[in-house]
XYZ file of C-alpha atoms in Angstrom:
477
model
C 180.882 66.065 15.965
C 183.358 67.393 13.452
C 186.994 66.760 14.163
C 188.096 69.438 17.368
C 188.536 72.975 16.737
C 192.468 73.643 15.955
C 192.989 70.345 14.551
C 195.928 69.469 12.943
C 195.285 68.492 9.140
C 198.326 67.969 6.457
C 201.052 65.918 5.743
C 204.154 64.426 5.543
C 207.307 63.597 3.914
C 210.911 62.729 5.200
C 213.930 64.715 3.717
C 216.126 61.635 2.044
C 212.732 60.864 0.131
C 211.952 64.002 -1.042
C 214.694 66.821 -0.758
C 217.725 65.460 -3.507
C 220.490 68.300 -3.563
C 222.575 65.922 -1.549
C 225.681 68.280 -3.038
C 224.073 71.387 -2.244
C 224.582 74.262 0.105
C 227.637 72.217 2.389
C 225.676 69.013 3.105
C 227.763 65.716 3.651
C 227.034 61.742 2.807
C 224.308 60.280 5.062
C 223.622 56.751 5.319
C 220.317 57.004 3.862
C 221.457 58.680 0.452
C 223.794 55.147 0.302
C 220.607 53.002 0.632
C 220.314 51.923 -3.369
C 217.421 51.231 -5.692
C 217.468 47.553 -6.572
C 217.433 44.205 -5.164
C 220.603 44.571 -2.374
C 218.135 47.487 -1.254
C 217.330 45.481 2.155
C 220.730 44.031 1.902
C 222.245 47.550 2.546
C 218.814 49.039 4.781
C 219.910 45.980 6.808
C 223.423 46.472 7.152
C 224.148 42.753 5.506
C 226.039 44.704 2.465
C 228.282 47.327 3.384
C 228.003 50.864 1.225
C 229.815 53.575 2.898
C 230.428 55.396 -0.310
C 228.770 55.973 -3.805
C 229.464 52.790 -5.946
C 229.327 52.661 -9.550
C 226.614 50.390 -11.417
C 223.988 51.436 -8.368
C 221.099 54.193 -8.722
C 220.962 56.022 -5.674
C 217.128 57.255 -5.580
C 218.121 59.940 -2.742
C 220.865 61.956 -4.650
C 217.444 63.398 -6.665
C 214.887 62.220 -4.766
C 211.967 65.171 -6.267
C 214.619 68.134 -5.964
C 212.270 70.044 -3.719
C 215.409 71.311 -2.365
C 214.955 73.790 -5.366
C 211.158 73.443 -5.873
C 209.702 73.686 -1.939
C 208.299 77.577 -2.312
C 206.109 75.619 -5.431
C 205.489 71.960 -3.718
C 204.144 74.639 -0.569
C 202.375 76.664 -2.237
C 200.221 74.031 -3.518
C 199.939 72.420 0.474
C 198.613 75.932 1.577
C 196.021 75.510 -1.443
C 194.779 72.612 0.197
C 194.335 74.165 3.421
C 197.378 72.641 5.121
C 197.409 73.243 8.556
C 200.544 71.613 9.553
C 203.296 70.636 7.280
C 205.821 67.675 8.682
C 209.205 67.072 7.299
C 212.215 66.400 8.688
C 215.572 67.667 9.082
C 219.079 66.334 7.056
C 221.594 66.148 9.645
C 224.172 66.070 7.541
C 223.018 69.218 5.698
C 222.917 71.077 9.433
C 226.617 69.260 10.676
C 228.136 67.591 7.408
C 230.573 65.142 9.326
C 227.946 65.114 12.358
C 231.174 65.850 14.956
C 231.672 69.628 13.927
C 231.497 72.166 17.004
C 229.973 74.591 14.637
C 226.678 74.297 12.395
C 226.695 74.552 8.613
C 224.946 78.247 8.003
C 223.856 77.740 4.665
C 222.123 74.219 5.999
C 219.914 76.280 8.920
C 219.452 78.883 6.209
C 217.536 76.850 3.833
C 215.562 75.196 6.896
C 214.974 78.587 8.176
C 213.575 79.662 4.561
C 211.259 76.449 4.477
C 209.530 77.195 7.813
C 209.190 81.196 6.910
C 207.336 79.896 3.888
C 205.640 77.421 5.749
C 204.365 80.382 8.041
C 203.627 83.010 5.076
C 200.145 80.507 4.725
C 199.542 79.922 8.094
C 201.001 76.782 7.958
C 202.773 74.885 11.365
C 205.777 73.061 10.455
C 205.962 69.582 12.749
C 209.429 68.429 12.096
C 211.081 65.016 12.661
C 214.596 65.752 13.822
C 215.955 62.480 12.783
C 214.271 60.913 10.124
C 216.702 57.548 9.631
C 219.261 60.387 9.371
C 223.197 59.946 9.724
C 225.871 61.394 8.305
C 228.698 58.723 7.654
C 231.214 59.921 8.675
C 229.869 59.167 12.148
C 229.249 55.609 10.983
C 232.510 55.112 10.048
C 234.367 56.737 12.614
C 232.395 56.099 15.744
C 230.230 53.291 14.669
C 227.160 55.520 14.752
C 224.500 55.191 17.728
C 226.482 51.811 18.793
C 228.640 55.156 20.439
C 227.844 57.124 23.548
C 229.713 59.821 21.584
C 226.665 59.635 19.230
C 224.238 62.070 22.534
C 226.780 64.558 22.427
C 226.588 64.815 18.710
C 223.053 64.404 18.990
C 222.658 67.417 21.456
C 225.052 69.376 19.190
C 222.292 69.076 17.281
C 218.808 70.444 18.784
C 220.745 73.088 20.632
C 221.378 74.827 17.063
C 218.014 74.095 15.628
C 215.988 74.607 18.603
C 218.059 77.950 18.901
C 218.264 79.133 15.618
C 214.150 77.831 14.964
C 212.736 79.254 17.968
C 209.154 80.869 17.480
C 209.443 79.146 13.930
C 208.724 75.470 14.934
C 207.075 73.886 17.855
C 206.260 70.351 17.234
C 209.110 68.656 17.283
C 209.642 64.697 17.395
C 212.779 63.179 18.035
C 213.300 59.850 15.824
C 211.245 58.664 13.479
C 209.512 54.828 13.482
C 212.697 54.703 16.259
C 211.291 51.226 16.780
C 212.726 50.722 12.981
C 216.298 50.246 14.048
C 215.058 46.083 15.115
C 214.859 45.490 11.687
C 216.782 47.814 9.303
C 219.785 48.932 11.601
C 221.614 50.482 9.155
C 218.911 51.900 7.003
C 216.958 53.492 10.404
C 220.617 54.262 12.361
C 223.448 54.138 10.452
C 224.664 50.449 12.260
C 226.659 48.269 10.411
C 226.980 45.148 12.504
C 229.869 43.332 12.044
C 229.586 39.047 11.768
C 231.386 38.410 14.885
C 229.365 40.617 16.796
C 226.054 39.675 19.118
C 223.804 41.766 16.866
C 221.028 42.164 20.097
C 223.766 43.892 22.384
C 224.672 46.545 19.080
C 221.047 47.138 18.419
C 220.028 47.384 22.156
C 223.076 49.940 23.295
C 222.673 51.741 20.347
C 218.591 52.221 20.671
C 219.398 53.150 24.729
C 221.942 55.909 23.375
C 218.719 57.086 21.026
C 216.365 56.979 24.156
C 219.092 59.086 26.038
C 219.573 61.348 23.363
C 215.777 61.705 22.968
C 214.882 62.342 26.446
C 218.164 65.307 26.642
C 216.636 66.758 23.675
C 212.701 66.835 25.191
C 215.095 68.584 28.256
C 216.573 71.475 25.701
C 213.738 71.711 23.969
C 211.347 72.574 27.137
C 214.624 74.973 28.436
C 214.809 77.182 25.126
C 211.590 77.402 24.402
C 208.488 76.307 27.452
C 206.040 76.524 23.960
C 208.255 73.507 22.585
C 205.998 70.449 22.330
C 208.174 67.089 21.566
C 207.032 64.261 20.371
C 208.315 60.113 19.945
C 207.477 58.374 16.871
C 206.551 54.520 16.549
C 205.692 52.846 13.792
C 202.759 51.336 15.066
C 200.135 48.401 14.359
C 197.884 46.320 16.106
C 199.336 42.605 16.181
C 196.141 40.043 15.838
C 196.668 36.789 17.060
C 196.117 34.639 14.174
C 193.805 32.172 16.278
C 192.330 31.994 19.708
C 195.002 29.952 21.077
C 196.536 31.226 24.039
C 200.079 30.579 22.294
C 198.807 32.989 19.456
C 197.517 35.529 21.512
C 200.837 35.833 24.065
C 202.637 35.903 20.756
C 201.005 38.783 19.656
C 201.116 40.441 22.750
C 204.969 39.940 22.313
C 205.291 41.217 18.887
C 203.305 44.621 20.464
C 205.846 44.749 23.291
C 208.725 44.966 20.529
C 207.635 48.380 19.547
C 206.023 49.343 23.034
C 208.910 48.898 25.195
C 210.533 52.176 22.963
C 207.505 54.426 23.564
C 206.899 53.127 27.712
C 210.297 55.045 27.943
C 210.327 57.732 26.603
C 206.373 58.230 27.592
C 206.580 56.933 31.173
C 210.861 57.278 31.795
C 211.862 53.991 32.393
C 212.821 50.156 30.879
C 209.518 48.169 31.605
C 210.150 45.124 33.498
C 209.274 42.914 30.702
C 211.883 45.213 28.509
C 214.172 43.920 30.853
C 213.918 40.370 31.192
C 213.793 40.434 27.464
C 217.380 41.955 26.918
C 218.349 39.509 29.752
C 217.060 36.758 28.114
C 218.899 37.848 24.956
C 222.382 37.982 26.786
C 222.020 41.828 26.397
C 223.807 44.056 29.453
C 223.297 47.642 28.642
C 225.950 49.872 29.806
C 223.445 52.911 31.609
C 225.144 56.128 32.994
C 223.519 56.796 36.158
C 222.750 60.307 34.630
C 220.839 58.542 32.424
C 218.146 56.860 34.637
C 217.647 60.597 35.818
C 217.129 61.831 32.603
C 215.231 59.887 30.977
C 212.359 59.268 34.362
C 212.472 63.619 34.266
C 211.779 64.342 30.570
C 209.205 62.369 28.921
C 207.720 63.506 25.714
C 204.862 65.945 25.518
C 203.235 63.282 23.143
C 202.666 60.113 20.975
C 203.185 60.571 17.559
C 202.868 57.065 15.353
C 202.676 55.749 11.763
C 200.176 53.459 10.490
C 199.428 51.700 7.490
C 198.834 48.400 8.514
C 197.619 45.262 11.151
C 199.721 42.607 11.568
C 198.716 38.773 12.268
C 201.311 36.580 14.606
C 201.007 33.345 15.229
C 203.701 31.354 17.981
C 203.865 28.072 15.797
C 204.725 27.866 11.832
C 201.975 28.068 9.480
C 200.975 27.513 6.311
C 199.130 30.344 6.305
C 200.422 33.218 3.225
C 202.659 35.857 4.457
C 202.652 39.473 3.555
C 204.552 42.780 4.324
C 203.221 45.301 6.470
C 205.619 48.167 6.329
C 208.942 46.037 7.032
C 207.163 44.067 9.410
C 206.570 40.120 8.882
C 203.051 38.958 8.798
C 200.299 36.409 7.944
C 198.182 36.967 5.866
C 194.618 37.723 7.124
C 191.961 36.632 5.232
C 189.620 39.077 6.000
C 191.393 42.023 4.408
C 192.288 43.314 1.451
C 195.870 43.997 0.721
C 197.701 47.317 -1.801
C 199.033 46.408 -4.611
C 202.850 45.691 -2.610
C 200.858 43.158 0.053
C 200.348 45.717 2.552
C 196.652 44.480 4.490
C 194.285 47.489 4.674
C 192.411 47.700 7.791
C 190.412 51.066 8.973
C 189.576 49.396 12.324
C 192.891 48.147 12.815
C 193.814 52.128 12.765
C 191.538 52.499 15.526
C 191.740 50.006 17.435
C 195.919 51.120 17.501
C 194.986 54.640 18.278
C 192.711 53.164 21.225
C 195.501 50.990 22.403
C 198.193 54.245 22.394
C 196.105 55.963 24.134
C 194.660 53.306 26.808
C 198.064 52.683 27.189
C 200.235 56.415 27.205
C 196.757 58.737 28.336
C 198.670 61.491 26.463
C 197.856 62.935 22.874
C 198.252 61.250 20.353
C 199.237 62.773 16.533
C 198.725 60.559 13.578
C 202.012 61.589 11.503
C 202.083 59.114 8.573
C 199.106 56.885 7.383
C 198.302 56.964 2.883
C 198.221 53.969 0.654
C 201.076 53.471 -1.973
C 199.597 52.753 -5.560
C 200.539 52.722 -9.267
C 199.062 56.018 -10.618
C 198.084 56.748 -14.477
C 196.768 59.976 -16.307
C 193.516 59.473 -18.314
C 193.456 60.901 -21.925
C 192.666 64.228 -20.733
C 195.750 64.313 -18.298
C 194.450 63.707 -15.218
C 194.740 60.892 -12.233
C 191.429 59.801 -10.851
C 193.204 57.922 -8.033
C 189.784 56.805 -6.017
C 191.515 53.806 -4.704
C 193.524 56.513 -2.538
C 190.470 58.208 -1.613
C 188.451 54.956 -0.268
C 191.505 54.017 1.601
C 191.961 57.787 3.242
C 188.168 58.031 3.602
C 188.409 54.631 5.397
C 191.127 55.554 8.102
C 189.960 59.553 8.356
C 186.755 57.807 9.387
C 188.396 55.534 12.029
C 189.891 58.817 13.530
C 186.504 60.512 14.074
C 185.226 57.818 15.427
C 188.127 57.193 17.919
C 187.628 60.531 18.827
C 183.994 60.930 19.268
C 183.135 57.455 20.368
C 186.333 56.298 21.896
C 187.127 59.049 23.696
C 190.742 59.425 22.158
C 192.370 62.406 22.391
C 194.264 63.540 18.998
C 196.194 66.352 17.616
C 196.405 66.079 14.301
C 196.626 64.101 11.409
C 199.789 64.136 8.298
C 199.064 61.447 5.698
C 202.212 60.119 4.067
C 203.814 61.387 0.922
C 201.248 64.472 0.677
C 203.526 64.597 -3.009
C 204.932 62.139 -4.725
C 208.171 60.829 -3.360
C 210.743 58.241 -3.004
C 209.581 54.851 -1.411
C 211.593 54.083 1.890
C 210.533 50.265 1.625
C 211.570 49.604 -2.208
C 212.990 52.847 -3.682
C 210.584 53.622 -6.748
C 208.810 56.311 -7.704
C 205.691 54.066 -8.819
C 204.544 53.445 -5.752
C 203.212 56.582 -5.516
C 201.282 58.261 -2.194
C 200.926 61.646 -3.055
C 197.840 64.152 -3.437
C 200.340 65.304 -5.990
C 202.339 63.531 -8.838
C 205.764 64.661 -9.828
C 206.743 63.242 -12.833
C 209.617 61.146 -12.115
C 210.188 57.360 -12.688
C 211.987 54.679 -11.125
C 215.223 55.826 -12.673
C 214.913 59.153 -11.860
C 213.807 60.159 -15.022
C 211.627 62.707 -15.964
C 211.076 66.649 -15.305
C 209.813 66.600 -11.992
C 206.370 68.314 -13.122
C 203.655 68.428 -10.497
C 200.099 68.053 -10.748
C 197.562 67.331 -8.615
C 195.501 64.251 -8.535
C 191.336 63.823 -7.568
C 192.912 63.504 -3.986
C 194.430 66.498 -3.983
C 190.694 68.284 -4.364
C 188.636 65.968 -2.182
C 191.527 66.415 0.581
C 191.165 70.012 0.284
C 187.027 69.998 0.458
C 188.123 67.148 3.852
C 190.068 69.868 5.475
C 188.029 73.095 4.329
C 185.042 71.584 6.420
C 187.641 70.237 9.323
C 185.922 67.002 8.614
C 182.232 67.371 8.303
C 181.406 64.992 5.724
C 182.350 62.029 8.349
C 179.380 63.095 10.668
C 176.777 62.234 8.035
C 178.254 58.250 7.730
């Protein structure tokens, strides 16, 4: 009854929250480095406030992020202590193809990728990397419009051929986009769209997400041709949408609001638009302009598996209410009464985590891998120098529990399991430092200040005990 042999234990970060060096070793501008710390943060993650450049009177939390451009051999080193198993992170484009349209990769960007997963390996360590985490460098944003393009696949595919080719034997999970459901709601943050006033902004966001499902389904296809051990992965950021009554109205709704994410991962899981996908974009006015190729491709390579995020239910309701509201990882919700809620509003709810992972896998019948899932919290040392962070132990003991019991009692079938920010890094949803995730703090503030010290928290040690014994402790509860 421990968690299956070979599982999958670690964690996870995202390069534009963690790496900095966003001068270093040939890498261009990205859109996510332009995303600023501040209150016009959502203005520019939503593409309402156009920053295509550096501007002055703006911290850019990215430029820095935790330097472990310079610092990874230390920041792994202290994973493989814990008794990592996997290690996600994700790739800069920019930092592999500056300008995104060069023929020919940047050597010094694979080299420093290449280093990363030989240290990775020298403690046993599988790296599980996110190709495109929110990733794009600008100047395809401001010369092709980013993924509103078709020109975008073939840039795309530039891509994966040079790190599936130069990474073979070196990496073998692989997921395409992260949260690629994202792109609904931050457009320029998750893909690099800036969406002009005069344009219909459902026929931008619904072309560009059917050039991502393209270019995800022709990199499953290269992946599977370089290397047959390739396993490739989609990414949703995923939560189970209560209805906030028993109305029927409230329960359609939230059968709606689970569509909005679903409809991304029925495609590239099962190869084709869902009917209900359909008359939805028809509904909208959207007419998607599909290469026949396309239709081919994506029906003949699906993903290998379901990777998701999750950090938090969601309540919908199909009327207005005066019910509170709350954010739940960029997505709108009520409030529900019967949980508690972080410290930034987020609801915690254990058997909301299961009862997502159930409806994945009822759903897909393919693995599932748990790739980001942690609690973000204000941290502080104790007189003797040390963080006794027990909230974030309660919270991972809470949702580590839901998985073993998904597994043993539900019958789920899962691969692994990254929690979020396994060190300290830079929030996607509000830029600080503060709201902190990590097993390990790095001493950095919201300003960047600091000197990037690490040192572990009381995580850090009961994580390592969690994977030493693959789990056991959860058996006795």
């Amino acid at each position: 009854m421990v968690f299956p042999k070979g599982f999958l234990w670690g964690g996870s970060t995202a390069a534009n929250q963690c790496e900095g060096g966003y001068n270093k070793g040939g890498r261009g501008l990205a859109n996510v480095d332009l995303i600023p710390h501040g209150p016009e943060r959502w203005d520019v993650a939503m593409g309402t406030r156009k920053m295509l450049e550096f501007e002055e009177g703006y911290y850019y939390p990215a430029k820095q992020a935790i330097n472990m451009y310079e610092h990874f051999k230390d920041d792994i080193a202290m994973f493989a202590d814990m008794g990592f198993k996997t290690y996600r992170l994700s790739i800069a484009w920019s930092r592999i193809f500056p300008n995104g349209d060069e023929l020919v990769p940047n050597e010094e960007g694979l080299k420093f990728y290449e280093d990363v997963f030989n240290e990775c390996h020298r403690y046993g360590i599988e790296p599980l990397v996110t190709i495109t985490h929110f990733d794009v460098p600008i100047h395809l944003t401001k010369q092709y419009g980013s993924w509103r393009s078709r020109e975008m696949i073939t840039f795309y595919e530039r891509l994966v051929r040079a790190l599936f080719t130069r990474f073979k034997g070196l990496v073998t999970y692989w997921l395409t986009f992260n949260e690629v459901n994202m792109i609904l709601h931050a457009p320029f943050m998750a893909a690099g769209l800036i969406i002009e006033p005069h344009e219909d902004a459902n026929q931008v966001k619904y072309q560009a997400i059917h050039h991502e499902l393209v270019a995800s389904a022709l990199a499953t296809k290269i992946a599977h041709e370089i290397d047959p051990n390739n396993k490739v992965g989609c990414m949703l950021a995923a939560g189970a949408n209560y209805p906030n009554t028993p109305h029927p109205d409230d329960v359609f709704e939230a059968l709606e609001r689970d569509r909005e994410g679903y409809f991304f991962i029925d495609v590239q899981s099962r190869g084709y638009y869902p009917s209900y996908a359909l008359k939805k974009m028809e509904q909208l006015g959207v007419t998607l302009d599909v290469d026949p190729e396309d239709v081919k491709l994506l029906r003949e390579h699906t993903v290998d598996f379901i990777s998701f995020s999750y950090y938090s239910s969601r309540v919908a309701a199909a009327m207005p209410s005066d019910q509170a509201s709350t954010d739940a990882n960029a997505f709108a919700s009520l409030r529900n009464p019967y949980l508690e809620v972080s410290e930034w509003g987020w609801q915690i709810d254990p058997k909301g985590f299961r009862t997502t992972m159930n409806q994945l896998y009822d759903r897909y019948q393919k693995p599932l891998f748990v790739v980001e899932n942690g609690l973000g919290a204000v941290d502080t040392f104790t007189d003797s120098k040390e963080i006794h962070d027990t909230y974030r132990i309660d919270y991972l003991q809470a949702h580590i529990k839901a998985m073993h019991d998904a597994i043993h009692i539900d019958g789920v079938e899962l691969w692994g399991y990254t929690s979020w920010g396994c060190i300290d890094l830079v929030s996607a949803s509000t830029g600080e430092m503060s709201k902190r995730y990590g097993y390990i703090h790095v001493d950095y503030d919201d300003a960047g200040k600091g000197t990037g010290k690490r040192t572990p928290k009381q995580s850090y040690y009961w994580y390592k005990d969690v994977i030493a014994s693959n789990g056991a402790m959860f058996d006795k509860d």
